PDB file of C-alpha atoms in Angstrom:
ATOM      1  CA  MET L  25     -25.897  -5.568   3.301  1.00 87.00           C
ATOM      2  CA  SER L  26     -28.213  -4.030   0.367  1.00 85.00           C
ATOM      3  CA  ASP L  27     -30.050  -1.867   2.794  1.00 91.00           C
ATOM      4  CA  ALA L  28     -27.205  -0.907   4.756  1.00 93.00           C
ATOM      5  CA  LYS L  29     -26.036   2.507   5.559  1.00 96.00           C
ATOM      6  CA  GLY L  30     -22.853   3.500   3.218  1.00 96.00           C
ATOM      7  CA  SER L  31     -19.435   4.228   4.888  1.00 96.00           C
ATOM      8  CA  ARG L  32     -16.923   7.081   3.862  1.00 96.00           C
ATOM      9  CA  ILE L  33     -13.840   4.865   4.839  1.00 97.00           C
ATOM     10  CA  PRO L  34     -13.123   1.290   4.393  1.00 97.00           C
ATOM     11  CA  MET L  35     -11.685   0.248   7.785  1.00 97.00           C
ATOM     12  CA  ASP L  36     -11.819   2.285  10.972  1.00 95.00           C
ATOM     13  CA  PRO L  37      -8.338   4.047  11.583  1.00 92.00           C
ATOM     14  CA  GLY L  38      -8.203   2.732  15.260  1.00 88.00           C
ATOM     15  CA  TYR L  39      -8.960  -0.948  14.284  1.00 89.00           C
ATOM     16  CA  ILE L  40      -5.288  -2.136  13.910  1.00 84.00           C
ATOM     17  CA  GLN L  41      -4.279  -0.400  17.444  1.00 81.00           C
ATOM     18  CA  GLN L  42      -6.801  -2.435  19.178  1.00 78.00           C
ATOM     19  CA  LYS L  43      -4.681  -4.895  21.648  1.00 70.00           C
ATOM     20  CA  GLU L  44      -7.895  -6.920  23.173  1.00 66.00           C
ATOM     21  CA  GLU L  45      -9.191  -9.822  20.979  1.00 68.00           C
ATOM     22  CA  THR L  46     -13.002  -9.900  20.875  1.00 74.00           C
ATOM     23  CA  GLU L  47     -15.121 -13.139  20.839  1.00 88.00           C
ATOM     24  CA  ASP L  48     -14.373 -15.464  17.556  1.00 90.00           C
ATOM     25  CA  LEU L  49     -16.664 -15.917  15.190  1.00 91.00           C
ATOM     26  CA  PRO L  50     -18.578 -19.256  15.425  1.00 90.00           C
ATOM     27  CA  ASN L  51     -18.309 -19.780  11.635  1.00 90.00           C
ATOM     28  CA  SER L  52     -15.738 -18.203   9.321  1.00 93.00           C
ATOM     29  CA  ASP L  53     -17.112 -19.372   6.099  1.00 95.00           C
ATOM     30  CA  GLN L  54     -18.691 -15.970   5.283  1.00 95.00           C
ATOM     31  CA  TYR L  55     -15.668 -13.960   6.548  1.00 96.00           C
ATOM     32  CA  GLN L  56     -13.118 -15.937   4.305  1.00 96.00           C
ATOM     33  CA  SER L  57     -15.660 -15.586   1.398  1.00 97.00           C
ATOM     34  CA  LEU L  58     -16.016 -11.766   1.727  1.00 97.00           C
ATOM     35  CA  VAL L  59     -12.255 -11.130   2.405  1.00 97.00           C
ATOM     36  CA  GLY L  60     -11.510 -13.013  -0.932  1.00 97.00           C
ATOM     37  CA  SER L  61     -13.894 -10.994  -2.680  1.00 97.00           C
ATOM     38  CA  LEU L  62     -12.120  -7.885  -1.261  1.00 97.00           C
ATOM     39  CA  LEU L  63      -8.783  -9.011  -2.183  1.00 97.00           C
ATOM     40  CA  TYR L  64     -10.019  -9.548  -6.039  1.00 97.00           C
ATOM     41  CA  LEU L  65     -11.412  -5.825  -6.080  1.00 97.00           C
ATOM     42  CA  ALA L  66      -8.083  -4.718  -4.225  1.00 97.00           C
ATOM     43  CA  VAL L  67      -5.550  -6.299  -6.680  1.00 96.00           C
ATOM     44  CA  ASN L  68      -7.426  -5.333  -9.779  1.00 95.00           C
ATOM     45  CA  THR L  69      -8.927  -2.039  -9.871  1.00 94.00           C
ATOM     46  CA  ARG L  70      -9.256  -0.531  -6.227  1.00 97.00           C
ATOM     47  CA  PRO L  71      -6.043   0.432  -4.741  1.00 97.00           C
ATOM     48  CA  ASP L  72      -7.886   2.123  -1.969  1.00 97.00           C
ATOM     49  CA  LEU L  73      -8.921  -1.041  -0.698  1.00 97.00           C
ATOM     50  CA  GLY L  74      -5.345  -2.362  -0.497  1.00 97.00           C
ATOM     51  CA  ILE L  75      -4.454  -2.290   2.918  1.00 97.00           C
ATOM     52  CA  CYS L  76      -7.939  -2.916   4.173  1.00 97.00           C
ATOM     53  CA  ALA L  77      -7.882  -6.256   2.249  1.00 97.00           C
ATOM     54  CA  SER L  78      -4.360  -6.904   3.328  1.00 96.00           C
ATOM     55  CA  ILE L  79      -5.101  -6.641   7.329  1.00 95.00           C
ATOM     56  CA  LEU L  80      -8.489  -8.520   6.848  1.00 96.00           C
ATOM     57  CA  GLY L  81      -6.799 -10.995   4.898  1.00 96.00           C
ATOM     58  CA  ARG L  82      -4.433 -11.891   7.996  1.00 93.00           C
ATOM     59  CA  LYS L  83      -7.205 -13.050  10.214  1.00 92.00           C
ATOM     60  CA  VAL L  84      -8.861 -15.744   7.961  1.00 94.00           C
ATOM     61  CA  SER L  85      -7.773 -18.673  10.011  1.00 92.00           C
ATOM     62  CA  LYS L  86      -9.174 -17.158  13.177  1.00 91.00           C
ATOM     63  CA  PRO L  87     -11.336 -14.215  12.824  1.00 93.00           C
ATOM     64  CA  THR L  88     -13.302 -12.409  15.589  1.00 92.00           C
ATOM     65  CA  LYS L  89     -16.572 -10.340  15.677  1.00 92.00           C
ATOM     66  CA  ALA L  90     -14.629  -7.333  15.261  1.00 92.00           C
ATOM     67  CA  ASP L  91     -12.782  -8.165  12.070  1.00 94.00           C
ATOM     68  CA  TRP L  92     -16.368  -9.321  10.874  1.00 95.00           C
ATOM     69  CA  THR L  93     -17.238  -5.603  11.468  1.00 94.00           C
ATOM     70  CA  GLU L  94     -14.543  -4.136   9.721  1.00 96.00           C
ATOM     71  CA  ALA L  95     -15.286  -6.529   6.733  1.00 97.00           C
ATOM     72  CA  LYS L  96     -18.759  -5.343   6.749  1.00 97.00           C
ATOM     73  CA  ARG L  97     -17.464  -1.828   6.900  1.00 97.00           C
ATOM     74  CA  ALA L  98     -15.550  -2.386   3.723  1.00 97.00           C
ATOM     75  CA  LEU L  99     -18.746  -3.429   1.928  1.00 96.00           C
ATOM     76  CA  ARG L 100     -20.584  -0.371   3.324  1.00 97.00           C
ATOM     77  CA  TYR L 101     -17.809   1.702   1.784  1.00 98.00           C
ATOM     78  CA  LEU L 102     -17.697  -0.134  -1.816  1.00 97.00           C
ATOM     79  CA  LYS L 103     -21.743   0.694  -1.499  1.00 96.00           C
ATOM     80  CA  GLU L 104     -20.903   4.485  -0.924  1.00 96.00           C
ATOM     81  CA  THR L 105     -18.155   4.799  -3.499  1.00 96.00           C
ATOM     82  CA  VAL L 106     -19.716   2.525  -6.238  1.00 94.00           C
ATOM     83  CA  GLU L 107     -19.272   4.983  -8.787  1.00 95.00           C
ATOM     84  CA  LEU L 108     -15.373   5.358  -8.670  1.00 95.00           C
ATOM     85  CA  LYS L 109     -13.488   3.786 -11.389  1.00 93.00           C
ATOM     86  CA  LEU L 110      -9.744   3.775 -12.093  1.00 94.00           C
ATOM     87  CA  HIS L 111      -8.659   6.186 -14.873  1.00 91.00           C
ATOM     88  CA  LEU L 112      -5.488   4.720 -16.653  1.00 87.00           C
ATOM     89  CA  GLY L 113      -4.233   8.048 -17.738  1.00 78.00           C
ATOM     90  CA  GLY L 114      -2.723   7.478 -21.441  1.00 75.00           C
ATOM     91  CA  GLY L 115      -0.651  10.652 -21.241  1.00 75.00           C
ATOM     92  CA  SER L 116       3.077  11.175 -21.968  1.00 77.00           C
ATOM     93  CA  GLY L 117       4.507  10.843 -18.095  1.00 81.00           C
ATOM     94  CA  GLU L 118       7.401   8.443 -17.620  1.00 90.00           C
ATOM     95  CA  LEU L 119       7.351   5.634 -15.179  1.00 94.00           C
ATOM     96  CA  GLU L 120       7.521   6.317 -11.643  1.00 96.00           C
ATOM     97  CA  GLY L 121       6.991   4.807  -8.229  1.00 97.00           C
ATOM     98  CA  TYR L 122       6.242   5.426  -4.835  1.00 98.00           C
ATOM     99  CA  ALA L 123       7.110   3.405  -1.677  1.00 98.00           C
ATOM    100  CA  ASP L 124       6.113   4.018   1.890  1.00 97.00           C
ATOM    101  CA  ALA L 125       5.975   2.314   5.311  1.00 97.00           C
ATOM    102  CA  ASP L 126       3.913   2.225   8.540  1.00 95.00           C
ATOM    103  CA  TRP L 127       6.561   1.517  11.193  1.00 94.00           C
ATOM    104  CA  ALA L 128       5.541  -0.928  13.989  1.00 88.00           C
ATOM    105  CA  SER L 129       1.872  -0.364  13.184  1.00 83.00           C
ATOM    106  CA  THR L 130       0.772  -4.010  14.254  1.00 80.00           C
ATOM    107  CA  VAL L 131       0.098  -3.975  17.742  1.00 80.00           C
ATOM    108  CA  GLN L 132       0.255  -7.799  18.360  1.00 81.00           C
ATOM    109  CA  ASP L 133       3.814  -8.328  17.068  1.00 87.00           C
ATOM    110  CA  ARG L 134       4.984  -4.730  16.004  1.00 90.00           C
ATOM    111  CA  LYS L 135       5.729  -5.585  12.361  1.00 93.00           C
ATOM    112  CA  SER L 136       5.439  -2.758   9.972  1.00 95.00           C
ATOM    113  CA  ASN L 137       3.203  -2.476   6.806  1.00 96.00           C
ATOM    114  CA  SER L 138       4.708  -1.751   3.413  1.00 97.00           C
ATOM    115  CA  GLY L 139       3.027  -0.050   0.354  1.00 97.00           C
ATOM    116  CA  TYR L 140       4.336   0.681  -2.962  1.00 98.00           C
ATOM    117  CA  LEU L 141       2.641   2.311  -6.120  1.00 97.00           C
ATOM    118  CA  PHE L 142       3.615   2.782  -9.561  1.00 97.00           C
ATOM    119  CA  ARG L 143       2.284   5.232 -12.354  1.00 96.00           C
ATOM    120  CA  LEU L 144       2.800   5.134 -16.075  1.00 93.00           C
ATOM    121  CA  GLY L 145       1.319   7.947 -18.508  1.00 90.00           C
ATOM    122  CA  GLY L 146      -0.202   9.728 -15.430  1.00 90.00           C
ATOM    123  CA  GLY L 147      -2.243   6.675 -14.379  1.00 93.00           C
ATOM    124  CA  THR L 148      -1.819   3.880 -11.755  1.00 95.00           C
ATOM    125  CA  ILE L 149      -0.803   0.550 -13.185  1.00 95.00           C
ATOM    126  CA  LEU L 150       0.599  -1.318 -10.063  1.00 96.00           C
ATOM    127  CA  TRP L 151       0.202  -1.273  -6.406  1.00 97.00           C
ATOM    128  CA  GLY L 152       0.726  -3.582  -3.312  1.00 97.00           C
ATOM    129  CA  ALA L 153       0.338  -3.603   0.577  1.00 96.00           C
ATOM    130  CA  LYS L 154       2.059  -5.865   2.328  1.00 94.00           C
ATOM    131  CA  LYS L 155       3.031  -6.895   6.257  1.00 94.00           C
ATOM    132  CA  GLN L 156       6.710  -6.754   6.646  1.00 94.00           C
ATOM    133  CA  THR L 157       8.181 -10.329   7.640  1.00 91.00           C
ATOM    134  CA  CYS L 158      10.719  -8.894  10.355  1.00 89.00           C
ATOM    135  CA  VAL L 159      10.465  -6.226  12.781  1.00 91.00           C
ATOM    136  CA  ALA L 160      12.162  -2.997  11.737  1.00 91.00           C
ATOM    137  CA  LEU L 161      13.816  -1.291  14.759  1.00 89.00           C
ATOM    138  CA  SER L 162      13.437   2.167  13.341  1.00 90.00           C
ATOM    139  CA  SER L 163      11.166   4.098  10.783  1.00 92.00           C
ATOM    140  CA  THR L 164      14.125   4.248   8.499  1.00 91.00           C
ATOM    141  CA  GLU L 165      14.469   0.425   8.473  1.00 91.00           C
ATOM    142  CA  ALA L 166      10.797   0.004   7.910  1.00 94.00           C
ATOM    143  CA  GLU L 167      11.026   2.473   4.772  1.00 95.00           C
ATOM    144  CA  TYR L 168      14.243   1.053   3.745  1.00 92.00           C
ATOM    145  CA  ILE L 169      12.419  -2.575   3.570  1.00 93.00           C
ATOM    146  CA  SER L 170       9.484  -1.217   1.742  1.00 96.00           C
ATOM    147  CA  LEU L 171      11.678   0.418  -0.834  1.00 96.00           C
ATOM    148  CA  ALA L 172      13.419  -2.892  -1.471  1.00 94.00           C
ATOM    149  CA  GLN L 173      10.107  -4.661  -1.961  1.00 95.00           C
ATOM    150  CA  GLY L 174       8.968  -1.667  -4.234  1.00 96.00           C
ATOM    151  CA  CYS L 175      12.064  -1.966  -6.490  1.00 96.00           C
ATOM    152  CA  GLN L 176      11.510  -5.938  -6.832  1.00 95.00           C
ATOM    153  CA  GLU L 177       8.104  -5.004  -8.354  1.00 97.00           C
ATOM    154  CA  LEU L 178       9.876  -2.506 -10.586  1.00 97.00           C
ATOM    155  CA  LEU L 179      12.460  -4.557 -11.874  1.00 96.00           C
ATOM    156  CA  TRP L 180       9.466  -7.131 -13.047  1.00 96.00           C
ATOM    157  CA  LEU L 181       7.570  -3.941 -14.523  1.00 96.00           C
ATOM    158  CA  ARG L 182      10.400  -2.617 -16.438  1.00 96.00           C
ATOM    159  CA  LYS L 183      10.963  -6.074 -18.127  1.00 96.00           C
ATOM    160  CA  LEU L 184       7.176  -6.202 -18.740  1.00 96.00           C
ATOM    161  CA  LEU L 185       7.392  -3.212 -20.538  1.00 94.00           C
ATOM    162  CA  LEU L 186      10.065  -4.094 -22.614  1.00 93.00           C
ATOM    163  CA  ASP L 187       8.217  -7.136 -23.594  1.00 95.00           C
ATOM    164  CA  PHE L 188       5.497  -4.922 -24.673  1.00 92.00           C
ATOM    165  CA  GLY L 189       7.781  -2.814 -26.921  1.00 92.00           C
ATOM    166  CA  GLU L 190       8.055   0.034 -24.686  1.00 87.00           C
ATOM    167  CA  SER L 191      11.415   1.441 -24.207  1.00 82.00           C
ATOM    168  CA  VAL L 192      12.498   2.231 -20.500  1.00 84.00           C
ATOM    169  CA  LYS L 193      14.847   5.029 -20.999  1.00 85.00           C
ATOM    170  CA  GLY L 194      17.171   6.132 -18.099  1.00 91.00           C
ATOM    171  CA  PRO L 195      16.632   5.537 -14.351  1.00 95.00           C
ATOM    172  CA  THR L 196      12.921   5.065 -12.994  1.00 96.00           C
ATOM    173  CA  ARG L 197      12.312   7.796 -10.254  1.00 96.00           C
ATOM    174  CA  MET L 198      11.483   6.142  -6.977  1.00 97.00           C
ATOM    175  CA  LYS L 199       9.749   8.675  -4.560  1.00 97.00           C
ATOM    176  CA  GLU L 200      10.437   8.434  -0.944  1.00 97.00           C
ATOM    177  CA  ASP L 201       9.331  10.485   1.971  1.00 96.00           C
ATOM    178  CA  ASN L 202      11.781   9.594   4.732  1.00 94.00           C
ATOM    179  CA  GLN L 203      15.489  11.597   4.155  1.00 94.00           C
ATOM    180  CA  SER L 204      17.181   8.830   6.109  1.00 91.00           C
ATOM    181  CA  CYS L 205      16.363   6.179   3.963  1.00 92.00           C
ATOM    182  CA  ILE L 206      17.415   7.818   0.966  1.00 93.00           C
ATOM    183  CA  LYS L 207      20.800   8.737   2.463  1.00 90.00           C
ATOM    184  CA  LEU L 208      21.110   4.916   3.488  1.00 88.00           C
ATOM    185  CA  VAL L 209      20.752   4.187  -0.076  1.00 89.00           C
ATOM    186  CA  THR L 210      22.764   6.779  -1.672  1.00 84.00           C
ATOM    187  CA  GLY L 211      25.540   7.036   1.248  1.00 78.00           C
ATOM    188  CA  SER L 212      27.657   4.468   3.179  1.00 63.00           C
ATOM    189  CA  SER L 213      26.199   2.276   5.722  1.00 60.00           C
ATOM    190  CA  GLY L 214      26.370   3.033   9.175  1.00 56.00           C
ATOM    191  CA  LYS L 215      26.609   1.184  12.577  1.00 56.00           C
ATOM    192  CA  ARG L 216      22.546   1.811  12.801  1.00 59.00           C
ATOM    193  CA  SER L 217      22.149  -0.217   9.358  1.00 60.00           C
ATOM    194  CA  LYS L 218      24.611  -3.278   9.915  1.00 60.00           C
ATOM    195  CA  HIS L 219      21.847  -5.523  11.026  1.00 61.00           C
ATOM    196  CA  VAL L 220      19.560  -5.019   8.209  1.00 72.00           C
ATOM    197  CA  GLU L 221      19.460  -8.094   6.199  1.00 65.00           C
ATOM    198  CA  THR L 222      21.636  -8.068   3.318  1.00 72.00           C
ATOM    199  CA  LYS L 223      18.900  -9.019   0.848  1.00 76.00           C
ATOM    200  CA  TYR L 224      17.352  -5.475   1.098  1.00 77.00           C
ATOM    201  CA  HIS L 225      20.730  -3.852   0.176  1.00 83.00           C
ATOM    202  CA  PHE L 226      20.330  -4.825  -3.582  1.00 88.00           C
ATOM    203  CA  ILE L 227      18.450  -1.060  -3.885  1.00 91.00           C
ATOM    204  CA  LYS L 228      22.299   0.039  -3.369  1.00 90.00           C
ATOM    205  CA  ASN L 229      23.231  -1.509  -6.460  1.00 91.00           C
ATOM    206  CA  LEU L 230      20.054  -0.616  -8.650  1.00 94.00           C
ATOM    207  CA  ALA L 231      20.905   3.187  -7.470  1.00 93.00           C
ATOM    208  CA  GLU L 232      24.760   2.741  -8.969  1.00 92.00           C
ATOM    209  CA  ARG L 233      23.799   1.206 -11.669  1.00 93.00           C
ATOM    210  CA  LYS L 234      21.297   4.046 -12.459  1.00 94.00           C
ATOM    211  CA  VAL L 235      18.313   1.653 -12.639  1.00 95.00           C
ATOM    212  CA  ILE L 236      16.750   3.915  -9.950  1.00 96.00           C
ATOM    213  CA  SER L 237      17.125   7.314  -8.815  1.00 96.00           C
ATOM    214  CA  LEU L 238      15.551   8.172  -5.561  1.00 95.00           C
ATOM    215  CA  GLU L 239      13.623  11.303  -5.082  1.00 96.00           C
ATOM    216  CA  TYR L 240      12.327  12.964  -1.859  1.00 97.00           C
ATOM    217  CA  CYS L 241       8.566  13.350  -1.693  1.00 96.00           C
ATOM    218  CA  PRO L 242       6.896  15.323   0.927  1.00 95.00           C
ATOM    219  CA  THR L 243       4.496  13.052   2.988  1.00 93.00           C
ATOM    220  CA  GLU L 244       1.497  14.718   2.033  1.00 94.00           C
ATOM    221  CA  LEU L 245       2.238  13.832  -1.721  1.00 94.00           C
ATOM    222  CA  MET L 246       3.064  10.403  -0.762  1.00 97.00           C
ATOM    223  CA  LEU L 247       0.513   8.394  -2.635  1.00 97.00           C
ATOM    224  CA  ALA L 248       1.783   4.810  -1.184  1.00 97.00           C
ATOM    225  CA  ASP L 249       0.594   6.150   2.262  1.00 97.00           C
ATOM    226  CA  ILE L 250      -2.946   4.992   1.526  1.00 97.00           C
ATOM    227  CA  LEU L 251      -1.299   1.372   1.151  1.00 97.00           C
ATOM    228  CA  THR L 252       0.224   1.444   4.656  1.00 96.00           C
ATOM    229  CA  LYS L 253      -2.441   2.080   6.999  1.00 95.00           C
ATOM    230  CA  PRO L 254      -6.350   2.684   7.281  1.00 95.00           C
ATOM    231  CA  LEU L 255      -6.552   6.783   6.734  1.00 95.00           C
ATOM    232  CA  ASN L 256      -9.228   9.024   7.860  1.00 95.00           C
ATOM    233  CA  ARG L 257     -11.746  10.316   5.447  1.00 96.00           C
ATOM    234  CA  VAL L 258     -10.086  13.523   4.281  1.00 97.00           C
ATOM    235  CA  ARG L 259      -6.744  12.013   3.834  1.00 97.00           C
ATOM    236  CA  LEU L 260      -8.171   8.958   2.343  1.00 97.00           C
ATOM    237  CA  GLU L 261     -10.412  11.139  -0.434  1.00 96.00           C
ATOM    238  CA  GLN L 262      -7.225  13.287  -1.308  1.00 96.00           C
ATOM    239  CA  LEU L 263      -5.076  10.447  -1.825  1.00 97.00           C
ATOM    240  CA  ARG L 264      -7.746   8.397  -3.706  1.00 96.00           C
ATOM    241  CA  ALA L 265      -8.277  11.252  -6.425  1.00 95.00           C
ATOM    242  CA  LYS L 266      -4.629  11.626  -6.834  1.00 94.00           C
ATOM    243  CA  MET L 267      -4.002   8.065  -7.713  1.00 94.00           C
ATOM    244  CA  GLY L 268      -6.717   8.124 -10.404  1.00 94.00           C
ATOM    245  CA  LEU L 269      -9.817   6.876  -8.668  1.00 95.00           C
ATOM    246  CA  GLN L 270     -12.570   9.203  -9.672  1.00 91.00           C
ATOM    247  CA  PRO L 271     -16.340   9.270 -10.367  1.00 90.00           C
ATOM    248  CA  THR L 272     -17.817   8.006 -13.389  1.00 74.00           C
ATOM    249  CA  CYS L 273     -19.484  11.217 -14.155  1.00 57.00           C
ATOM    250  CA  ALA L 274     -15.886  13.047 -14.016  1.00 48.00           C
ATOM    251  CA  GLU L 275     -14.994  11.401 -17.165  1.00 48.00           C
ATOM    252  CA  GLU L 276     -17.988  11.995 -18.812  1.00 47.00           C
ATOM    253  CA  GLU L 277     -17.890  15.843 -17.930  1.00 45.00           C
TER     254      GLU L 277
END
């Protein structure tokens, strides 16, 4: 791939909407190796690859030629953006989190994708992109599940900061772009949410104990959106810059 043309996006936004499976790869060894490498980057320094690596990782047991094409697109994207690196900030900003979901985005089983991201001192320090384990019946439910997954990571992160001698004062702001989800946490549960598994309701307890405070975040400012679905180039570049992935020359300037 050293002579391949670079790509401005790591994954085609229409890829996850494809219903028809293409021909299987005769040998999946190279695909599995490549996805493993992408996962390493996505976990450590490249949150912009998070959802791409997550989606491709679901196909390692039986990849198709379409999956292989998208995996190579991710390589071409890395070639195009090789100068990007994650800037960790170092400012005085408090710990804050973002949680988002893409409802029923997986065509095959209609399960949703969750994304969460945490920033400290103005820099991104923790992120994740996951496929939800159950089928959400509404966008509110999908957002609620994603928020619960993000809060699980938050509890671990707050404990880790205490181990490092960093005081965590007051509740952590969790930003959410779904008003109904916020009302579901701060208000009483209605008939529409009775079916939601009780394990996700622990975020109500976190809000009551003032471990978290929910804050509405407009969709255009939701950084975790980049971790829920493949985006077009313009949206991708906007969120990528806001989360701290900047060219090397930007730091030198």
